[in-house]
XYZ file of C-alpha atoms in Angstrom:
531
model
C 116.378 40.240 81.117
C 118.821 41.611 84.125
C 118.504 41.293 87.605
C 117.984 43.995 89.675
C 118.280 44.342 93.606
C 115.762 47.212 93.591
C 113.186 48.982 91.584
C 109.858 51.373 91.388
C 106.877 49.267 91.461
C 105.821 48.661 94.546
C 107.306 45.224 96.368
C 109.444 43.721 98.828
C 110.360 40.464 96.995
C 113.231 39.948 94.953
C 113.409 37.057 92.289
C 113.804 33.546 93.491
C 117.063 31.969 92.299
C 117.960 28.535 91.380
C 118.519 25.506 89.463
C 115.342 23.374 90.449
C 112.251 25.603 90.915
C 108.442 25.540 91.630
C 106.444 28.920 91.681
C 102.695 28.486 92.476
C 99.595 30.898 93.608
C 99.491 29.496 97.111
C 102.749 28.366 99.436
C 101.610 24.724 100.254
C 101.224 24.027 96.579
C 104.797 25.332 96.002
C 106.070 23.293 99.046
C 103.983 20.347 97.524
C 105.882 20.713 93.644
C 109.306 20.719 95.906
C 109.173 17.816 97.410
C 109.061 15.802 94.659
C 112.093 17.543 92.998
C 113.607 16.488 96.352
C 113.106 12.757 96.314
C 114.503 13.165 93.034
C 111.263 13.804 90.601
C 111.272 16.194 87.835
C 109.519 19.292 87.021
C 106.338 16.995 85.438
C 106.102 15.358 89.014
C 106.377 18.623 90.794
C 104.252 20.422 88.301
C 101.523 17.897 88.829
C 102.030 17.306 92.409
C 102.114 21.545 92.859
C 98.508 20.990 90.714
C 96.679 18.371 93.057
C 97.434 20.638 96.346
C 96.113 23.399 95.017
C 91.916 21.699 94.397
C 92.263 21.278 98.354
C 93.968 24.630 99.384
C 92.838 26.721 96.908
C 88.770 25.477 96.249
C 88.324 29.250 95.296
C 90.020 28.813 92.187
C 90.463 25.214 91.302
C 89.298 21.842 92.275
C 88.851 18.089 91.124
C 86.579 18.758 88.671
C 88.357 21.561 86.809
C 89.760 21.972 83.719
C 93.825 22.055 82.498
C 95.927 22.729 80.229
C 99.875 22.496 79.840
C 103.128 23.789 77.513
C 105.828 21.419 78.528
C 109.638 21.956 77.105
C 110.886 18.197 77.722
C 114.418 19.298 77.131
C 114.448 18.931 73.454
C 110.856 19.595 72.121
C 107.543 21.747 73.264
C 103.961 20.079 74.018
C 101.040 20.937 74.291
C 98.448 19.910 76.328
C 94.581 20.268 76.135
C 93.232 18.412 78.786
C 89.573 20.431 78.984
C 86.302 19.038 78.850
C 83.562 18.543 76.334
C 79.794 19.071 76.586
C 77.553 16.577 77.767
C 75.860 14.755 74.713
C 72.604 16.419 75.833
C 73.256 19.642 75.752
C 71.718 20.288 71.978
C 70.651 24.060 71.340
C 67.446 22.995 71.549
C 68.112 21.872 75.669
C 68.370 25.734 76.162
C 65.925 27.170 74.384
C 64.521 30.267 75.492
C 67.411 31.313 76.953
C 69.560 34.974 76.068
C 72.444 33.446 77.626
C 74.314 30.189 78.908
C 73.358 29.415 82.555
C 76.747 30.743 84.844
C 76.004 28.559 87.623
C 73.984 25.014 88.522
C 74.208 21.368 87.009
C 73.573 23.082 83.177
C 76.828 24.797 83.397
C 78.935 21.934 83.886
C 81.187 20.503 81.091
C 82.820 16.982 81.550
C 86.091 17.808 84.092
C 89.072 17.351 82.309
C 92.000 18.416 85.118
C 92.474 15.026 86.212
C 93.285 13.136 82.594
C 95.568 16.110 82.657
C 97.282 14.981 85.562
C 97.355 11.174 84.361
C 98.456 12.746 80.795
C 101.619 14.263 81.812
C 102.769 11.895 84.453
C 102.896 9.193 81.809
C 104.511 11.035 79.259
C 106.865 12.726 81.115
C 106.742 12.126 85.173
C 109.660 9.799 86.755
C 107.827 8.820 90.211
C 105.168 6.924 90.630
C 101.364 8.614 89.893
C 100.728 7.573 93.614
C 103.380 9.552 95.167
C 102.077 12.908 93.616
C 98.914 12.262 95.803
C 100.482 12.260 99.376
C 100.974 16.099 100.307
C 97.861 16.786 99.360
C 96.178 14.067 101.187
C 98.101 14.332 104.182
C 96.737 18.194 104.137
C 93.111 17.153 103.084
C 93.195 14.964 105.964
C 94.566 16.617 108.947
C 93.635 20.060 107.460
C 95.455 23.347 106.572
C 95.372 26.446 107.751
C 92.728 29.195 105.190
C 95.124 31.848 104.419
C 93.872 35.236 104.355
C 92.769 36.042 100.703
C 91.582 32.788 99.798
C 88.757 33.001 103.420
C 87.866 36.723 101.485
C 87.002 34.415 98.804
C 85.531 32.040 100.017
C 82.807 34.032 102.262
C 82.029 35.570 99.247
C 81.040 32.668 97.560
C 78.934 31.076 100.347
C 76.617 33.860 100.134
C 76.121 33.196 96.841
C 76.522 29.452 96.182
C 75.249 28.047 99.603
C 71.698 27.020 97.848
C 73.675 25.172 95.343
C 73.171 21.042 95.770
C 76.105 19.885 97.695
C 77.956 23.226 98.572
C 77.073 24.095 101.569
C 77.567 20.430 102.803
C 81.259 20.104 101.840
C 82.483 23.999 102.026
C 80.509 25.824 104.966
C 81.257 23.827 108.001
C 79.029 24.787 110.822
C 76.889 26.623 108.249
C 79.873 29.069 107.536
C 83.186 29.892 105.215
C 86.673 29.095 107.077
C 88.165 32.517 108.297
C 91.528 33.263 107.978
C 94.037 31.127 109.800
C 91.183 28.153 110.732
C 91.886 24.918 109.875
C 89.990 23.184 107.149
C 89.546 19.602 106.820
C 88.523 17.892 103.493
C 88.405 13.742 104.471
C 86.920 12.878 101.483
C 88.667 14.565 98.976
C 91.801 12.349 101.086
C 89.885 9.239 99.793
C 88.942 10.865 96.607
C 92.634 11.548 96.194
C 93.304 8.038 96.959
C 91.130 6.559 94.500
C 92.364 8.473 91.528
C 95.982 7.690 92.484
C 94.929 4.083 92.699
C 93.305 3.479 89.436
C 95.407 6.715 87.325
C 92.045 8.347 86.996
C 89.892 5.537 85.809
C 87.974 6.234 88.835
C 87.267 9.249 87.993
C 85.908 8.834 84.111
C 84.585 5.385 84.635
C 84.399 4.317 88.509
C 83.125 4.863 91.808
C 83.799 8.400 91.184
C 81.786 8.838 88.007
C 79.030 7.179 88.990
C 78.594 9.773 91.694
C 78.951 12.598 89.797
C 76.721 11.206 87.410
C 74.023 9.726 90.031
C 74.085 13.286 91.745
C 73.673 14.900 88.161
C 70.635 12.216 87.286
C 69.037 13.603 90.709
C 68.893 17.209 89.432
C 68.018 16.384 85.841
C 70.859 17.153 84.411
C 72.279 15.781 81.330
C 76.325 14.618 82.205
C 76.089 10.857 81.611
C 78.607 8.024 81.961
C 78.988 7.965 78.682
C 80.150 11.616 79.017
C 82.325 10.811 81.217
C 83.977 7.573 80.172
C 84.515 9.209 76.474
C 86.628 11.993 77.810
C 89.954 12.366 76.629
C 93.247 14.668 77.078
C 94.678 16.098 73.809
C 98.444 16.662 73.022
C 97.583 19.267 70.600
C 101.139 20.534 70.048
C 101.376 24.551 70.297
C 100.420 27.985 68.207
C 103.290 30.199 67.834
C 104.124 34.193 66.789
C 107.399 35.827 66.358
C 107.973 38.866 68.253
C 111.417 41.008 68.198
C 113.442 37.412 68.463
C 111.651 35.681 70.423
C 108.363 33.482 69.754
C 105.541 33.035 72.345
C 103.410 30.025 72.465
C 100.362 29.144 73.232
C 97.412 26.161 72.911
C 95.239 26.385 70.161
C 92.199 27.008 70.199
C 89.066 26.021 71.772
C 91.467 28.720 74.125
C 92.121 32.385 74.079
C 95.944 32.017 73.283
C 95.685 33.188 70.054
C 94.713 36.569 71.463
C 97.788 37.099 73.374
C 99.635 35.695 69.457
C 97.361 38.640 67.130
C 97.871 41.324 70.303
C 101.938 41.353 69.706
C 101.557 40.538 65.887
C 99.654 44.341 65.701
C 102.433 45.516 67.966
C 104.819 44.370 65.697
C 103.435 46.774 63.516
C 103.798 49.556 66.088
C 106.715 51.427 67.283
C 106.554 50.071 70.699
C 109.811 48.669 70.650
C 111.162 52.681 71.020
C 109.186 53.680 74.043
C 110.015 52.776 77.518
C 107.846 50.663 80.043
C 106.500 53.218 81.630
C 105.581 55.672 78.446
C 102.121 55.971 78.276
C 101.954 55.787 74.587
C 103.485 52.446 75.302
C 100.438 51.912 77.035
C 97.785 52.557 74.567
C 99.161 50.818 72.055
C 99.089 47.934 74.108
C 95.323 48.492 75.085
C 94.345 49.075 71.905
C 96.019 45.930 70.040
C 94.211 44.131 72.607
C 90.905 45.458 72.384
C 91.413 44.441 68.043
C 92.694 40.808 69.316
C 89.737 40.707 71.732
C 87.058 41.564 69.452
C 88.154 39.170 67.064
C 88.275 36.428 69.335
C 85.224 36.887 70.933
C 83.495 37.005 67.023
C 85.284 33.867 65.508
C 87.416 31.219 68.221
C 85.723 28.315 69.712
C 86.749 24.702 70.198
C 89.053 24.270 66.772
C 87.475 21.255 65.312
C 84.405 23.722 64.598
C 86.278 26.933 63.640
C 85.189 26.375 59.668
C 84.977 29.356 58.675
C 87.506 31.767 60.324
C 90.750 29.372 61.005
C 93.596 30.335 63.435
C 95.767 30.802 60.234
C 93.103 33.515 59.176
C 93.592 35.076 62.489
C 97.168 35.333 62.298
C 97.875 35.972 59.111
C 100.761 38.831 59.114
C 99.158 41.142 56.310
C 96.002 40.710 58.142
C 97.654 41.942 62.027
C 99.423 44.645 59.904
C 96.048 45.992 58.305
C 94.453 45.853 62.168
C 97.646 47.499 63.626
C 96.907 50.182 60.766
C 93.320 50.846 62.757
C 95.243 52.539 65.896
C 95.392 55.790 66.188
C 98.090 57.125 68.408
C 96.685 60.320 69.733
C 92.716 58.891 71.010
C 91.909 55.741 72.522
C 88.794 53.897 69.776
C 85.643 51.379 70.009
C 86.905 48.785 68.365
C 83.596 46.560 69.474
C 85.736 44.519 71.853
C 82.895 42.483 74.623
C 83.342 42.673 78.390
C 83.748 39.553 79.155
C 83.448 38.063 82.675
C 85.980 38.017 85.486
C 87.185 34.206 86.098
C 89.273 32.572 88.863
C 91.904 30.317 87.733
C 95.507 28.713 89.237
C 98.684 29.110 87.621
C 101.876 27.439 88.119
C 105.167 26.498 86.575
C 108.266 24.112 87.603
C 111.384 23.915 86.044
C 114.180 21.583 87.091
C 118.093 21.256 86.770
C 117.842 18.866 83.682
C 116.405 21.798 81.163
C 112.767 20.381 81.589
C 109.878 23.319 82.244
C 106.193 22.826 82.849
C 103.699 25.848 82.085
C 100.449 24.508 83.321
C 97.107 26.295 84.387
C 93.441 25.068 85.774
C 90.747 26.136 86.924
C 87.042 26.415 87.844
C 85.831 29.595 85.679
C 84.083 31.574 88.216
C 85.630 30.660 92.225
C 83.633 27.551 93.304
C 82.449 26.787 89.261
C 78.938 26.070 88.863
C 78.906 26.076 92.563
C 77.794 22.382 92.604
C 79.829 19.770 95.103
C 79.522 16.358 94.673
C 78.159 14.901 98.427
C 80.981 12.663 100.151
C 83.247 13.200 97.358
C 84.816 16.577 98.199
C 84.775 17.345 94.375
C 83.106 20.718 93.151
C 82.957 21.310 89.974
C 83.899 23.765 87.287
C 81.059 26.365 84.981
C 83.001 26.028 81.831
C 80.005 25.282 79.773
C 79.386 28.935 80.274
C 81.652 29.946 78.035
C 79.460 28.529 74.992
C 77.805 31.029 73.137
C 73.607 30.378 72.159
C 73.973 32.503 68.746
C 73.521 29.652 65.752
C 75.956 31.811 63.931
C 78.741 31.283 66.015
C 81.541 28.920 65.688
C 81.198 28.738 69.526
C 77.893 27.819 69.721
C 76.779 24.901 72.124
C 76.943 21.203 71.128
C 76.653 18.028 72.248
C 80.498 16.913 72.124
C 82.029 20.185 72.236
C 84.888 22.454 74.232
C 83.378 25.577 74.941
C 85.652 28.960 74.732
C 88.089 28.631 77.559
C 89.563 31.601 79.339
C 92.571 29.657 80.919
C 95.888 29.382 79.004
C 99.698 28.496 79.941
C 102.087 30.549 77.977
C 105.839 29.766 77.110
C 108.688 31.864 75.705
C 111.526 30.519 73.475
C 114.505 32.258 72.192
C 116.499 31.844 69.721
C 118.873 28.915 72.125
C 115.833 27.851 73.225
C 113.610 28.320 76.365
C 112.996 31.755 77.778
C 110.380 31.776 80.104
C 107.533 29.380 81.367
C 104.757 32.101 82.913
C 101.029 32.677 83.437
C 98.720 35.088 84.191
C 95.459 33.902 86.314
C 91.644 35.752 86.058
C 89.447 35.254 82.885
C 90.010 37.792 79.823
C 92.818 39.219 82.046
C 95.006 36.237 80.496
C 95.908 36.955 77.122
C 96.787 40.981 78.090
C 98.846 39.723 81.084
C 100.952 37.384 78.637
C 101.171 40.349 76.494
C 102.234 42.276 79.543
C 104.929 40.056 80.951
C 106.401 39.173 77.315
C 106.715 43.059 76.746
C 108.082 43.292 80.146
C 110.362 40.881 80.171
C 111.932 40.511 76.373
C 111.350 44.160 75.304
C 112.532 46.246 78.756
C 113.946 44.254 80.195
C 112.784 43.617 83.632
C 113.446 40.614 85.334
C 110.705 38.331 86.459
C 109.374 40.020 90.317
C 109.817 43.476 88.590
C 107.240 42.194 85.967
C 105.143 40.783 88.063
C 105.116 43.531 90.933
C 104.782 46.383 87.464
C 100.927 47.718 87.713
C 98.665 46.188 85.200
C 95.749 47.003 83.138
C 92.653 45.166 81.782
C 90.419 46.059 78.526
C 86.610 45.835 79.810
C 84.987 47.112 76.801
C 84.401 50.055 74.547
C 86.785 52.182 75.845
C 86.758 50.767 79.005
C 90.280 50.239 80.797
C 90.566 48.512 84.506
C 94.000 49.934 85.943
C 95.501 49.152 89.147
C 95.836 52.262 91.552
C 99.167 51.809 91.747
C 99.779 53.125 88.655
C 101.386 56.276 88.966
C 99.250 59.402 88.295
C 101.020 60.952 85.091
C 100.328 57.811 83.333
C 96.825 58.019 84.188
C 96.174 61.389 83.542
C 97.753 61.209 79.831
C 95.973 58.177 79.105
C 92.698 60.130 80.628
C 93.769 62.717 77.814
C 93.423 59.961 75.125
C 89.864 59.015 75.392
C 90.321 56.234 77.615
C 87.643 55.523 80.314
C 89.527 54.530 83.042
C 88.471 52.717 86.358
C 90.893 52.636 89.247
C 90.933 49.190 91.114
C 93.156 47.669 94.158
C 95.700 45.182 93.469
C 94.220 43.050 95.804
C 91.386 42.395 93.061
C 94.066 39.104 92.235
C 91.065 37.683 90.037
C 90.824 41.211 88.044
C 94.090 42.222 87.450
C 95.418 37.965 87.337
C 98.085 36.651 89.946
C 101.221 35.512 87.583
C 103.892 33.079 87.878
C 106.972 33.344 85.763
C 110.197 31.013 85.390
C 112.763 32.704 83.387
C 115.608 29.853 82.345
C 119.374 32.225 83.132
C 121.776 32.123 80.102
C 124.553 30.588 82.680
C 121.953 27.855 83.575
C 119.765 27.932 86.206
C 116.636 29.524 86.859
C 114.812 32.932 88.249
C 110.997 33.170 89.039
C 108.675 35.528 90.371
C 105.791 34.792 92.058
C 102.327 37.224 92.705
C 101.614 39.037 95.941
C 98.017 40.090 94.319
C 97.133 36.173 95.034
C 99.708 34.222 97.508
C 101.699 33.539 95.192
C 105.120 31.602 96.284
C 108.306 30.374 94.538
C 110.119 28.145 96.074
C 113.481 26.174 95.100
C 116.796 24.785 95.485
């Protein structure tokens, strides 16, 4: 990776240099995260701190009752964190019956929340301030408000015209019967005292408290089936990491019940490829990128679910080398192929890393699924809560089929970079089944051509929908689309302000003279901020 004071893809931001270093989707967070590096925390506290913000000033993405998980480099060792939610103990095949599909939105789409055992997780293991402290930027904001930034109020009047019938919504996120615009304050008091509570008790409010009992007590109302029980058997994971090898360096990922391992099998087949000897912008450099992920996405979809029910197709299977190499053989280099990947949904997500000057780097992600979640807020609570439970399949075949007790297929994954010396890069890439091609994306990008972080961010991106299906940004420059036209490949042309689409990354690259350079996404409002 080099530095570079200029370069073609469209942006004004250069990288953000230095040696302690929070880069978030939305600038509060990122002040948040940098405060506690400045009374002396460490990347855990500003990681988490950064995390908390962004459920009040980011709702369209995030909230209290999302999911996380987290790759944290502690100095000396990498961890991984699965700190996702299971299904309610009621939620047997038999509960949806009838059904082609899982419900997207509504009280049967909600998984227990795991985000906040998350939070607890890594502040024990690794924080250096008090849990308590983490709390006050984002309750000082919940309760004398902050001001809706522009892309974030287009979000969020889309969602109240479709979520505004769901119980609680309306109540907690259309004040006077309507989303915030742009640059109005918004005030959330009772996610302040929510705050409050789960700072108090480290999250035992949440899973077995005051807090629980009104999630639960508001489920009970609408008949459906999270329990206390649910809730108080929740647990966070350290689940260690999956690895692959790719031209000297080694990208990691969670396991499984994740899509990780696509972003692992997608560089695997280009190992067997010769993309090493094109150039970024080569279009051949671009199908073979498309169509290793459209093998790694079609696999994935078919065989990964929550690991401790993957029986019959393991993640070894999956990246077995000879196996990779006998997909990669699949590709033809001169037309684009139906490989039989799905088209998966678009998701909303938040993505953000820290790094600080003692070598320690956090790479964590949560989110909601789709915006708001299930579209279901908790009265008096300022909680909404995630869909995940969508993401379980109702095919008896599968390996992701529903069940009480189990993690559906998450979308959301950190990623994390080592070398050879160690770390490379902590970096994410936000928005559903854009995740796993946008780690592809950046680790090409960054390891391969060399671009520093911005210039891989600010580089125009592409998306496998399905068949042969390709979402590209317009900013893409015409040659490449035209020869990739010429290939067989059904292209649509979207905006880069579709952040959810085309993902809003984050990326902290660790400098071989020490210190740090990030780049953070204009697609979302994304900031990087550090000292």
């Amino acid at each position: 990776m080099k530095l570079r004071d200029a370069h073609h893809y469209p942006s004004r931001r250069s990288a953000v240099l230095a040696d302690n270093i929070v880069s978030t989707s939305q600038p509060l967070a990122a002040q948040a995260g940098l405060s506690m590096l400045a009374r002396g925390g460490n990347a855990a506290d500003a990681a988490i701190a950064a995390a908390i913000t962004l459920t009040l000033v980011e709702p369209t993405g995030n909230g209290v009752g999302s999911d996380a998980f987290a790759i944290i480099w502690d100095g000396s060792d990498l961890h991984g964190l699965n700190a996702s939610g299971r299904a309610p103990g009621g939620w047997t095949p038999e509960r949806f019956a009838g059904l082609e599909q899982m419900p997207f939105h509504g009280w049967d789409s909600v998984t227990v929340p795991g985000a906040v055992s998350g939070w607890v997780a890594v502040s024990e293991r690794f924080g250096s301030l008090p849990f308590a402290d983490l709390f006050e930027p984002a309750i000082h904001l919940a309760e004398t408000g902050f001001l809706v930034s522009p892309k974030i109020a287009t979000l969020w009047a889309r969602a109240a015209d479709q979520l505004a019938e769901y119980p609680g919504f309306a109540g907690t996120f259309l004040p006077d019967g309507r989303a915030p615009q742009a640059g109005e304050r918004f005030v959330n008091a009772p996610l302040a005292e929510t705050f409050r509570k789960i700072a108090e008790t480290r999250g035992r409010a949440f899973y077995e408290g005051d807090l629980a009992r009104a999630i639960t007590d508001f489920a009970a109302q609408h008949g459906a089936a999270l329990s206390m029980a649910d809730m108080a058997a929740h647990r966070a994971d350290w689940c260690g990491t999956i690895s692959r090898r790719f031209a000297g360096t080694e990208l990691h990922e969670i396991p499984p019940n994740g899509q990780g391992i696509a972003a692992l099998m997608g560089l695997g087949i280009l190992e067997h490829s010769s993309i090493r000897d094109l150039d970024a912008d080569d279009p051949q450099a671009f199908h073979l990128q498309i169509e290793a992920m459209k093998l790694a996405l079609a696999d994935v979809e078919t065989f990964v679910g929550d690991i401790e029910h993957m029986t019959d197709t393991t993640v070894a299977h999956l990246l077995d080398d000879g196996y990779l190499a006998s997909r990669a053989e699949l590709i033809d280099p001169t037309c684009a192929q139906d490989f039989g990947a799905g088209a998966p949904k678009h998701g909303s997500t938040v993505y953000l890393t820290a790094a600080d000057a003692s070598g320690m780097m956090v790479s964590f992600i949560q989110s909601n699924y789709a915006g708001f979640g299930s579209g279901v807020a908790v009265p008096g609570t300022g909680i909404h809560l995630q869909n995940r439970g969508a993401g379980f399949s109702l095919d008896p075949e599968s390996q992701n089929c529903v069940g009480p007790g189990k993690r559906p297929f998450h979308t959301i994954i950190p990623g994390f970079l080592m070398g050879p010396d160690g770390p490379l890069m902590s970096f994410g890439v936000m928005g559903g089944p854009m995740q796993a091609q946008g780690h592809v994306q950046m680790v090409l990008r960054t390891q391969i051509w060399g671009q520093d972080p911005q210039m891989a961010v600010d580089a125009p991106r592409w998306r496998v929908t399905e068949a042969l299906g390709v979402a590209i940004e317009d900013t893409m420059p015409d040659r490449i689309l035209d020869a990739l036209r010429v290939l067989g490949h059904e292209i649509s042309l979207e905006t880069p302000d579709n952040a959810f689409g085309f993902g809003g990354a984050q990326l902290i690259c660790r400098l071989p003279g020490g210190g740090y350079a990030a780049g953070s996404d204009p697609r979302k409002d994304g900031a990087a901020a550090g000292f």
